[in-house]
DNA sequence: AATGCCACTGAAAACGTTTTCTGTAAATGC
DNA sequence: GCATTTACAGAAAACGTTTTCAGTGGCATT
């Protein structure tokens, strides 16, 4: 049916082995190499990757499991990973879990069946804790979210530090009653929450928080509810870009202006954050670096499998905009 | 090394063929089926997809090639495609071309090597014209962008109509000198440009357009330049979400307010469009429908290969917001 | 009691490659 | 000038499945 390496071989008057060697940089004389290359062009031959992977026993594929590809943080991440992968002549298979542990399990199974060479993974808290690298036959690099210490390689940002910077900035701007809305599925939100709590406590301020599913709809609903309760905060922080987006919508619907009616700050320097109202104060995460670093760590682990698990901590950058600067 | 179907077979005391049949819904007695299933669980067996694909000669994989995964239109599309695919127990392999024909060619090659069962593709003008389904051994559905008429299945929106609605609305709001910024790589931008031109001509208005690479940076630069020239328009339209984003930034930098200093409208109802300034007037595309329809068409074509190429035209929805309502 | 059919099972071939193993001729070392 | 290495080429095995082919035994039909 479709043309295979044998057809090319016949046409070039050589054995299939020789064709394979030409394609795979084996030792072949110049003359035969020319003949084979001509035959490849003439026949329009395309290698069958399934056969190649089966025989050679490596898939040259890396898996990338994220919680939501519609979140710009993860799309940027996936671009970084993909670009790095293709430079090493590797494919990427990308999956969305919607923060759903069942889907995470299903995709982990898929990754095993694909016999991927390595995985980059942003897991929910639940599976991060359960995740056992001894059951997986490929290395894993956790990204954006850490698991239990010392179990997996991971690359994250310093969330407590970043949250501290956020609170310090709000404090300097004169905000005192500062509330927070945090996601309820990721270890990252937990860390940010702890950073928030510590920074508040250090200044003798009282913490006031809500937890929501980390998407805009949930965050908007929760914020709207909060705004209607008496004694609401003077400023709010949101634990990621999607949450922040929901909060902005709620403020807008409530007719509250930033920074005076309410200060607002959060995480992820998404394109729209500089455009909305007076601009949103955010902590920018070095997404591209996170992606590239994750790939590097993966490759290192592949070449030296029994390295100690390493944790790389990058740092976010505070971008101050009008949503929190009231004087 | 890793456990295969033979190991399962040995453990269950049956032949590999029987195990395969249990896994693949073949006819097997209840007793053996139980033994095999127990053995599968006990061994933790995971099928090898490469081997399976090689032998069975179908990959159960559909390809999705888009121009930029960071564009929310395409991420939404990819979610729709992915969800539909997984419901039919198919995988998706997703690729970014950056509107670069070389990358398009490379990914088309990859798709052949993966022996995908079908492709959903948003091509640049250049490759849409060259694309020859007779050279590809899988069906293709073009999406968002049409090729030469009658060559491929495709699903698009009615761009001239949508552009007409935009111009009509601006006309009603009293705008007369209306300029447009259009992408220079896609057939979609061409259609929108033509729709704009026709709608302007129908009202005796003079067209005034610029073409840019369809990304925010290029659009911002071009808009900034345009704003500095004398006799600038009273309103502008942008041919997609990224272009629109760049235009907003340029207006903001120039200190021009909407809708009075400048009216602004365009395509793609991205999350931020309702948040920026008085809200942006946009044509919303039914992305989810586009994705689902594309998958449906692909499946239909797979079951009835020699259908005539069909073009499905959906319609956009005009969402009027403050950026163009000045009274 | 012979025949045909059905439901199930195993042996073996097949999928399209890469890799190992074997062979040959030329080149090199003494 | 002989032995040994080197450089290349082909035959055949192997990768882990699915599928074809050929039974086998039981049951129903004549």
XYZ file of C-alpha atoms (C1' of nucleotides) in Angstrom:
714
model
C 0.000 0.000 0.000
C 2.024 2.927 1.285
C 5.669 2.853 0.337
C 8.129 1.546 2.844
C 11.814 1.255 3.282
C 11.830 -1.921 1.193
C 10.464 -0.117 -1.823
C 13.145 2.494 -1.507
C 15.757 -0.205 -1.126
C 14.579 -2.055 -4.223
C 14.585 1.114 -6.252
C 18.078 2.069 -5.126
C 19.310 -1.486 -5.614
C 20.441 -1.874 -2.023
C 19.247 -3.656 1.081
C 16.726 -2.158 3.523
C 19.490 -2.030 6.098
C 21.459 0.343 3.945
C 18.501 2.646 3.480
C 17.998 2.681 7.216
C 21.632 3.581 7.684
C 21.429 6.422 5.216
C 18.422 7.798 7.052
C 19.971 7.300 10.443
C 23.527 8.507 9.896
C 25.109 5.096 9.723
C 28.319 4.351 7.781
C 27.480 4.206 4.087
C 29.654 4.843 1.064
C 29.096 8.078 -0.792
C 27.867 6.329 -3.895
C 25.178 4.260 -2.234
C 24.188 7.196 -0.109
C 23.496 9.217 -3.240
C 21.505 6.428 -4.825
C 19.415 5.984 -1.714
C 18.765 9.672 -1.305
C 17.659 9.865 -4.894
C 15.337 6.924 -4.371
C 13.894 8.514 -1.256
C 13.136 11.676 -3.172
C 11.743 9.809 -6.142
C 9.400 7.679 -4.102
C 8.354 10.359 -1.654
C 9.096 7.934 1.112
C 8.037 8.896 4.651
C 9.294 6.815 7.564
C 6.657 5.222 9.750
C 7.238 6.612 13.217
C 5.320 3.851 14.946
C 7.528 1.200 13.440
C 10.609 3.226 14.165
C 9.648 3.761 17.778
C 8.709 0.156 18.261
C 11.958 -1.178 16.945
C 14.303 1.405 18.380
C 12.592 1.349 21.757
C 12.584 5.054 22.284
C 9.756 7.362 21.382
C 11.573 10.670 21.253
C 8.435 12.110 22.787
C 7.999 14.139 25.880
C 4.684 14.516 27.641
C 3.298 17.773 28.960
C 0.308 17.652 31.282
C -1.163 20.958 32.368
C -4.358 21.888 34.080
C -5.790 24.206 31.464
C -4.451 25.186 28.116
C -6.706 28.228 28.060
C -4.708 29.699 30.907
C -2.055 31.905 29.255
C 0.506 30.804 31.782
C 0.289 27.270 30.501
C 0.132 28.193 26.844
C 3.294 30.193 27.246
C 4.815 27.272 29.094
C 3.827 24.871 26.385
C 5.375 27.059 23.729
C 8.633 27.120 25.637
C 8.605 23.374 26.112
C 7.643 22.694 22.541
C 10.332 24.924 21.104
C 12.979 23.342 23.266
C 11.754 19.872 22.391
C 11.747 20.372 18.647
C 15.268 21.678 18.824
C 16.268 18.309 20.186
C 14.189 16.590 17.546
C 11.552 15.491 19.998
C 7.774 15.589 19.860
C 5.487 16.888 22.555
C 2.168 15.436 23.503
C 0.059 17.954 25.344
C -2.856 17.216 27.680
C -5.382 19.176 29.718
C -6.642 17.924 33.030
C -9.028 20.693 34.131
C -7.598 20.197 37.623
C -9.367 16.866 37.647
C -7.458 13.995 39.311
C -9.293 11.382 37.266
C -8.156 12.989 34.081
C -4.674 13.246 35.487
C -4.681 9.525 36.129
C -5.992 8.820 32.660
C -3.304 10.929 31.028
C -0.564 9.411 33.130
C -1.752 6.051 31.857
C -1.677 7.380 28.319
C 1.880 8.585 28.817
C 2.929 5.100 29.833
C 1.273 3.611 26.814
C 3.022 6.084 24.578
C 6.291 5.082 26.240
C 7.263 8.739 26.469
C 10.838 9.475 27.367
C 9.969 12.078 29.986
C 7.157 14.098 31.475
C 6.639 17.695 32.464
C 3.679 17.938 34.756
C 1.688 20.547 36.684
C -0.318 18.301 38.994
C -3.080 19.022 41.459
C -2.237 18.725 45.125
C -4.050 15.410 45.281
C -2.007 13.591 42.659
C 1.225 15.392 43.522
C 1.070 13.630 46.854
C 0.215 10.264 45.421
C 2.619 10.461 42.519
C 5.173 7.727 42.799
C 8.060 7.899 40.389
C 8.915 4.288 41.043
C 5.721 3.256 39.305
C 6.422 5.421 36.311
C 9.038 4.281 33.875
C 10.042 7.752 32.813
C 11.424 10.750 34.678
C 9.062 13.507 35.756
C 9.708 17.195 36.250
C 7.027 19.013 38.192
C 6.440 22.517 37.069
C 4.739 25.504 38.695
C 3.702 23.203 41.508
C 5.914 21.270 43.881
C 5.133 17.885 45.371
C 6.237 16.508 48.731
C 9.846 17.615 49.263
C 12.630 15.485 47.837
C 10.516 13.201 45.730
C 10.611 14.784 42.276
C 12.548 17.293 40.303
C 10.627 20.505 40.111
C 10.850 24.087 39.023
C 8.723 26.684 40.732
C 8.912 30.295 41.764
C 9.419 31.504 45.300
C 5.786 31.965 46.172
C 6.121 33.087 49.788
C 8.662 35.683 48.738
C 6.452 36.934 45.916
C 3.438 37.127 48.182
C 5.511 38.957 50.734
C 6.464 41.532 48.118
C 2.820 41.981 47.199
C 1.769 42.551 50.792
C 4.707 44.841 51.472
C 3.731 46.962 48.503
C 0.096 47.146 49.600
C 1.212 48.028 53.132
C 3.367 50.843 51.821
C 0.419 52.151 49.878
C -1.504 52.371 53.106
C -3.761 49.366 52.703
C -4.356 47.532 55.976
C -7.383 45.320 55.587
C -6.125 43.062 52.831
C -8.043 39.975 51.778
C -6.987 37.117 49.513
C -8.635 34.679 47.157
C -6.715 31.487 46.511
C -7.150 28.453 44.330
C -8.069 25.255 46.122
C -6.364 22.652 43.977
C -2.668 23.440 43.652
C 0.233 23.403 46.034
C 1.169 26.748 44.531
C -1.976 28.353 45.880
C -1.192 26.821 49.253
C 2.283 28.334 49.232
C 0.940 31.695 48.197
C -1.611 31.532 50.926
C 1.057 30.760 53.489
C 3.220 33.591 52.185
C 0.271 35.916 52.480
C -0.482 34.795 56.015
C 3.116 35.179 57.137
C 3.466 38.627 55.596
C 0.229 39.780 57.177
C 1.157 38.388 60.577
C 4.560 40.064 60.427
C 2.766 43.404 60.240
C 0.179 42.587 62.847
C -2.565 42.428 60.242
C -5.377 39.992 60.264
C -5.636 37.464 57.468
C -8.913 37.102 55.624
C -9.146 34.570 52.818
C -11.438 32.573 50.583
C -10.661 29.475 48.557
C -12.170 28.788 45.144
C -11.766 26.574 42.135
C -9.007 28.337 40.194
C -11.078 29.673 37.342
C -12.585 33.040 36.514
C -16.213 32.054 37.044
C -15.735 30.707 40.550
C -13.544 33.635 41.517
C -16.052 36.150 40.199
C -18.928 34.570 42.095
C -16.977 34.371 45.322
C -15.733 37.952 45.006
C -19.220 39.251 44.313
C -20.480 37.495 47.423
C -17.622 38.864 49.457
C -18.201 42.413 48.291
C -21.768 42.260 49.529
C -20.806 41.268 53.076
C -20.243 44.065 55.576
C -16.716 45.039 56.602
C -15.130 44.112 53.347
C -11.373 44.566 52.795
C -9.699 47.656 51.363
C -7.614 45.571 48.996
C -7.635 42.079 47.554
C -5.057 39.769 46.085
C -5.741 36.861 43.738
C -3.610 33.765 43.485
C -3.418 33.499 39.728
C -4.385 35.125 36.460
C -7.707 33.390 36.076
C -8.772 34.184 39.604
C -7.679 37.776 39.128
C -9.756 38.007 36.002
C -12.856 36.919 37.864
C -12.146 39.439 40.582
C -11.837 42.286 38.099
C -15.194 41.379 36.624
C -16.831 41.302 40.029
C -15.410 44.696 40.954
C -16.587 46.149 37.711
C -20.098 44.770 38.168
C -20.184 46.143 41.684
C -19.174 49.522 40.315
C -16.056 49.667 42.456
C -13.040 51.537 41.096
C -9.383 50.731 41.550
C -7.353 51.725 43.453
C -9.629 53.851 45.615
C -12.733 51.785 46.230
C -10.608 48.684 46.280
C -6.965 47.872 45.705
C -6.289 44.806 43.580
C -3.157 42.805 42.870
C -2.192 39.264 42.057
C -0.195 36.848 39.988
C 0.543 36.443 36.274
C 1.360 39.307 33.959
C -1.181 38.453 31.299
C -1.601 40.784 28.355
C -4.849 42.274 29.577
C -3.555 43.172 33.048
C -1.857 46.312 31.830
C -4.927 47.361 29.885
C -7.665 47.115 32.420
C -8.543 50.267 34.392
C -5.385 51.910 35.703
C -3.447 48.687 35.065
C -3.154 45.782 37.491
C -0.279 45.313 39.900
C 0.966 41.764 39.434
C 3.832 39.410 40.050
C 5.165 38.319 36.709
C 6.355 34.743 36.519
C 9.316 33.931 34.265
C 7.263 31.438 32.267
C 9.701 30.964 29.443
C 12.507 30.312 31.869
C 10.331 27.891 33.772
C 9.643 25.950 30.582
C 13.211 25.936 29.407
C 14.531 25.005 32.815
C 12.071 22.146 33.073
C 13.290 20.763 29.756
C 16.901 21.108 30.827
C 16.269 19.302 34.069
C 14.486 16.564 32.205
C 17.395 16.062 29.839
C 19.866 16.072 32.691
C 17.871 13.494 34.575
C 17.701 11.359 31.444
C 21.452 11.349 31.103
C 22.150 10.924 34.833
C 19.172 8.983 36.168
C 20.152 8.689 39.808
C 20.794 12.275 40.604
C 19.179 13.471 43.820
C 15.822 15.129 43.111
C 16.422 18.824 42.639
C 14.196 21.808 43.165
C 14.875 24.929 41.148
C 13.346 28.077 42.551
C 13.067 31.054 40.244
C 11.805 34.388 41.371
C 8.839 36.428 40.272
C 9.031 40.128 39.481
C 6.687 42.665 41.008
C 5.130 44.993 38.460
C 3.455 47.943 40.131
C 0.563 49.527 38.265
C -2.330 51.816 39.022
C -4.629 49.307 40.685
C -2.715 49.691 43.951
C -1.096 53.119 43.827
C -3.458 55.576 45.377
C -1.367 58.594 46.104
C 12.294 -5.487 30.388
C 8.868 -3.943 30.460
C 5.994 -6.398 30.641
C 4.215 -7.251 27.439
C 1.216 -9.130 26.331
C 3.156 -12.372 26.441
C 3.847 -12.015 30.128
C 0.189 -11.458 30.790
C -0.650 -14.453 28.644
C 1.784 -16.718 30.483
C 0.454 -15.610 33.833
C -3.151 -16.193 32.801
C -2.273 -19.491 31.151
C -3.568 -18.462 27.766
C -2.120 -17.429 24.432
C -1.179 -13.857 23.562
C -3.977 -13.878 21.021
C -6.529 -14.380 23.741
C -5.159 -11.535 25.800
C -5.346 -9.325 22.759
C -8.930 -10.343 22.234
C -9.857 -9.576 25.821
C -8.332 -6.137 25.478
C -9.904 -5.495 22.123
C -13.442 -6.795 22.590
C -12.958 -10.037 20.738
C -14.937 -13.225 21.474
C -13.585 -14.796 24.658
C -15.273 -17.069 27.182
C -16.201 -15.529 30.498
C -13.774 -17.697 32.406
C -10.712 -16.837 30.373
C -11.751 -13.218 30.253
C -11.710 -13.116 34.035
C -8.339 -14.820 34.258
C -6.859 -12.421 31.748
C -8.284 -9.361 33.420
C -6.897 -10.520 36.723
C -3.509 -11.062 35.130
C -3.605 -7.612 33.569
C -4.291 -6.033 36.931
C -1.710 -8.160 38.691
C 1.052 -7.351 36.261
C 0.138 -3.704 35.743
C 0.374 -4.309 32.043
C 0.196 -1.279 29.746
C -0.238 -1.821 26.029
C 2.432 -0.402 23.774
C 0.696 2.047 21.490
C 3.460 2.049 18.919
C 3.211 -1.677 18.448
C -0.535 -1.526 18.400
C -0.578 1.214 15.800
C 2.006 -0.502 13.669
C 0.175 -3.774 13.554
C -3.365 -2.477 13.319
C -2.449 0.126 10.744
C -4.430 2.930 12.223
C -3.117 5.502 14.621
C -6.347 6.748 16.167
C -4.689 10.139 16.138
C -5.867 13.350 14.663
C -3.542 16.236 13.911
C -4.272 19.852 14.710
C -2.072 22.511 13.178
C -2.706 26.087 14.220
C -0.764 29.265 13.771
C -0.334 30.211 17.401
C -1.440 28.446 20.514
C -1.109 31.659 22.507
C -3.998 33.127 20.558
C -7.097 32.412 22.666
C -9.105 31.653 19.561
C -6.883 28.692 18.839
C -6.635 27.489 22.405
C -10.417 27.430 22.609
C -10.481 25.628 19.296
C -7.974 23.087 20.471
C -9.984 22.386 23.597
C -13.066 21.745 21.504
C -11.191 19.456 19.155
C -9.457 17.634 21.954
C -12.645 17.016 23.892
C -14.409 15.702 20.819
C -11.449 13.518 19.963
C -11.104 11.911 23.358
C -14.778 11.083 23.325
C -14.102 8.968 20.277
C -11.034 7.496 21.936
C -8.630 9.386 19.720
C -5.500 11.331 20.491
C -4.649 14.784 19.278
C -1.243 16.012 18.255
C -1.070 19.767 18.354
C 1.395 21.963 16.486
C 2.185 25.671 16.192
C 3.360 27.190 12.966
C 3.760 30.867 13.858
C 2.259 31.625 10.435
C 5.469 30.281 8.956
C 5.074 28.200 5.782
C 8.285 26.304 6.431
C 7.006 25.166 9.767
C 3.721 24.277 8.146
C 5.541 22.067 5.683
C 7.556 20.465 8.434
C 4.470 19.668 10.481
C 2.614 18.298 7.483
C 5.549 15.978 7.001
C 5.365 15.002 10.639
C 1.665 14.241 10.284
C 2.427 11.854 7.459
C 5.071 10.130 9.462
C 2.677 9.740 12.353
C 0.186 8.239 9.911
C -2.559 10.345 11.469
C -6.097 9.480 10.532
C -7.118 13.061 9.831
C -6.015 16.662 10.068
C -7.598 19.902 11.193
C -5.590 22.784 9.872
C -5.585 26.596 9.938
C -3.112 27.293 7.136
C -1.536 30.480 5.893
C -2.685 31.772 2.520
C 0.513 30.522 0.965
C 0.154 26.876 1.877
C -3.632 26.856 1.586
C -3.108 27.490 -2.094
C -0.424 24.887 -2.499
C -2.110 22.268 -0.350
C -2.914 19.224 -2.420
C -5.031 16.601 -0.774
C -3.988 14.057 -3.361
C -0.486 14.086 -1.913
C -1.713 13.630 1.627
C -2.930 10.238 2.667
C -5.411 11.548 5.203
C -8.402 13.852 4.966
C -8.011 17.506 5.865
C -10.528 19.953 7.262
C -9.518 23.585 7.013
C -10.664 25.688 9.880
C -11.025 29.444 10.335
C -9.419 29.873 6.944
C -10.656 28.654 3.593
C -8.497 27.531 0.699
C -9.263 27.771 -3.011
C -12.955 26.948 -3.462
C -13.959 23.302 -3.808
C -10.670 21.725 -2.885
C -11.028 20.966 0.820
C -13.634 20.656 3.468
C -13.654 23.735 5.600
C -15.505 25.497 8.354
C -15.325 29.256 8.609
C -17.511 32.170 9.578
C -19.130 34.553 7.138
C -16.440 37.190 7.225
C -17.870 39.666 4.717
C -21.186 39.590 6.555
C -19.523 40.098 9.923
C -17.449 42.963 8.596
C -20.538 44.482 7.080
C -22.238 44.379 10.476
C -19.269 46.084 12.043
C -19.251 48.892 9.500
C -23.013 49.282 9.653
C -22.814 49.676 13.393
C -20.045 52.248 13.156
C -21.990 54.110 10.482
C -25.032 54.228 12.705
C -22.921 55.627 15.486
C -21.932 58.430 13.178
C -18.411 57.359 12.325
C -17.500 58.122 8.731
C -13.748 57.985 8.390
C -13.205 54.354 9.313
C -9.820 52.700 8.884
C -8.882 49.047 9.116
C -5.847 47.016 10.102
C -5.722 43.513 8.664
C -3.442 40.521 9.006
C -1.316 39.737 5.988
C -1.059 35.979 6.168
C -4.524 34.445 6.266
C -7.334 34.153 3.790
C -9.599 35.174 6.618
C -8.001 38.582 6.842
C -8.408 38.892 3.079
C -12.106 38.143 3.331
C -12.544 40.568 6.160
C -10.747 43.196 4.185
C -13.003 42.645 1.216
C -16.074 42.779 3.416
C -14.844 46.034 4.866
C -14.191 47.483 1.439
C -17.601 46.487 0.115
C -19.425 47.840 3.149
C -17.561 51.126 2.921
C -18.174 51.475 -0.796
C -21.881 50.766 -0.321
C -22.062 53.852 1.864
C -19.883 55.970 -0.341
C -17.084 55.954 2.204
C -13.426 55.776 1.352
C -11.467 52.730 2.431
C -8.230 53.205 4.300
C -6.271 50.141 5.351
C -2.941 48.807 6.586
C -1.670 45.251 6.560
C 0.475 43.779 9.296
C 1.760 40.490 10.608
C -1.153 39.273 12.710
C 0.357 39.761 16.143
C 0.040 42.408 18.816
C 3.517 43.866 18.429
C 3.240 44.530 14.712
C -0.265 45.910 15.076
C 0.767 48.215 17.879
C 3.687 49.603 15.929
C 1.631 50.143 12.808
C -1.207 51.779 14.730
C 1.176 54.110 16.536
C 2.634 55.200 13.222
C -0.797 55.716 11.760
C -1.954 57.822 14.692
C 0.926 60.208 14.160
C 0.047 60.892 10.530
C -2.292 63.795 9.803
C -5.907 63.151 8.902
C -6.261 60.000 10.873
C -9.571 58.091 10.947
C -12.341 58.576 13.503
C -12.643 54.857 14.060
C -10.569 51.732 13.452
C -11.321 48.065 13.078
C -8.870 45.218 13.646
C -9.033 41.879 11.902
C -8.444 39.646 14.916
C -7.951 39.565 18.637
C -4.189 39.899 18.588
C -4.272 42.821 16.199
C -6.956 44.455 18.289
C -4.821 44.041 21.366
C -1.941 45.880 19.739
C -4.279 48.650 18.644
C -5.604 49.135 22.171
C -2.078 49.465 23.462
C -1.207 52.031 20.818
C -4.314 54.111 21.600
C -3.552 53.996 25.268
C 0.042 55.091 24.719
C -1.142 57.938 22.508
C -3.543 58.983 25.252
C -6.579 58.595 23.028
C -9.851 57.587 24.673
C -12.590 55.388 23.287
C -15.139 56.013 21.895
C -14.650 59.773 21.546
C -11.074 60.275 20.449
C -11.267 57.095 18.449
C -13.840 54.371 17.913
C -12.468 50.815 17.994
C -13.963 47.487 17.061
C -12.830 44.150 15.742
C -12.928 40.394 15.911
C -12.731 37.811 18.701
C -14.526 38.147 22.000
C -11.519 37.510 24.189
C -11.900 37.764 27.942
C -10.127 41.083 28.191
C -12.222 42.832 25.550
C -15.077 43.445 27.946
C -12.721 44.746 30.604
C -10.703 47.332 28.787
C -11.908 50.941 28.923
C -15.607 51.111 28.154
C -15.509 47.590 26.716
C -14.639 46.711 23.134
C -17.182 46.168 20.413
C -16.338 42.859 18.747
C -17.637 40.112 16.543
C -17.656 36.930 18.567
C -16.802 33.772 16.700
C -18.511 30.526 17.701
C -15.193 28.850 18.405
C -16.541 25.805 20.148
C -18.949 25.164 17.308
C -16.176 25.623 14.814
C -14.076 23.010 16.576
C -16.892 20.543 16.995
C -18.063 20.997 13.441
C -14.576 20.441 12.136
C -14.345 17.148 13.989
C -17.743 16.081 12.703
C -16.792 16.858 9.143
C -13.580 14.943 9.575
C -15.392 11.868 10.841
C -17.939 12.082 8.059
C -15.236 12.306 5.458
C -13.481 9.330 6.999
C -16.589 7.211 6.687
C -17.541 8.488 3.231
C -14.256 9.403 1.570
C -15.506 10.597 -1.773
C -18.029 13.135 -0.704
C -17.800 16.445 -2.524
C -15.713 18.940 -0.540
C -18.051 20.903 1.671
C -17.809 24.365 3.141
C -19.659 25.099 6.362
C -20.212 28.760 7.054
C -21.160 29.745 10.583
C -21.977 33.271 11.567
C -20.348 35.608 14.028
C -22.286 37.603 16.579
C -21.860 41.342 16.986
C -21.349 42.402 20.585
C -21.716 46.137 20.985
C -19.815 47.734 23.832
C -18.681 51.194 24.854
C -15.730 51.521 22.506
C -18.042 52.497 19.660
C -21.170 53.911 21.309
C -20.680 57.614 21.675
C -24.118 58.942 22.303
C -24.703 -41.739 13.508
C -23.029 -38.731 10.428
C -22.978 -33.839 9.207
C -22.770 -29.048 9.675
C -22.353 -25.128 12.386
C -20.931 -22.266 16.169
C -18.074 -20.455 19.713
C -13.965 -20.289 21.160
C -8.708 -20.866 21.241
C -3.739 -21.105 19.881
C 0.100 -20.987 16.384
C 2.073 -18.282 13.380
C 2.379 -14.492 10.206
C 2.453 -9.790 9.665
C 3.073 -4.640 10.447
C 7.802 -1.353 8.965
C 11.475 -0.388 10.930
C 16.486 -0.862 13.424
C 20.082 -3.590 14.888
C 22.932 -7.547 15.221
C 25.476 -10.745 13.010
C 28.041 -12.378 9.264
C 30.665 -11.746 5.155
C 33.759 -9.554 1.786
C 37.096 -6.606 -0.159
C 40.352 -3.241 0.518
C 43.753 -1.174 3.408
C 47.160 -1.449 6.816
C 51.050 -3.290 9.658
C 54.886 -6.122 10.030
C 53.766 -11.046 1.052
C 51.054 -12.573 4.710
C 48.116 -11.607 8.693
C 45.155 -8.373 10.648
C 42.298 -4.715 10.871
C 38.920 -1.527 8.733
C 34.970 -0.100 6.184
C 31.109 -1.205 4.331
C 26.979 -4.130 2.826
C 23.292 -7.626 3.195
C 20.532 -11.371 5.671
C 17.964 -12.120 9.268
C 16.243 -11.344 13.861
C 13.789 -8.471 16.741
C 10.468 -4.891 18.637
C 5.017 -5.863 20.852
C 1.097 -6.124 19.087
C -3.223 -7.738 15.974
C -5.075 -10.692 12.758
C -5.432 -14.665 9.896
C -5.605 -19.359 9.682
C -6.454 -23.666 11.296
C -8.142 -26.346 14.580
C -11.188 -28.392 18.569
C -15.130 -29.702 20.941
C -19.973 -29.264 21.704
C -24.416 -28.817 20.054
C -28.164 -28.947 16.787
C -29.876 -30.794 12.545
C -30.677 -34.405 9.394
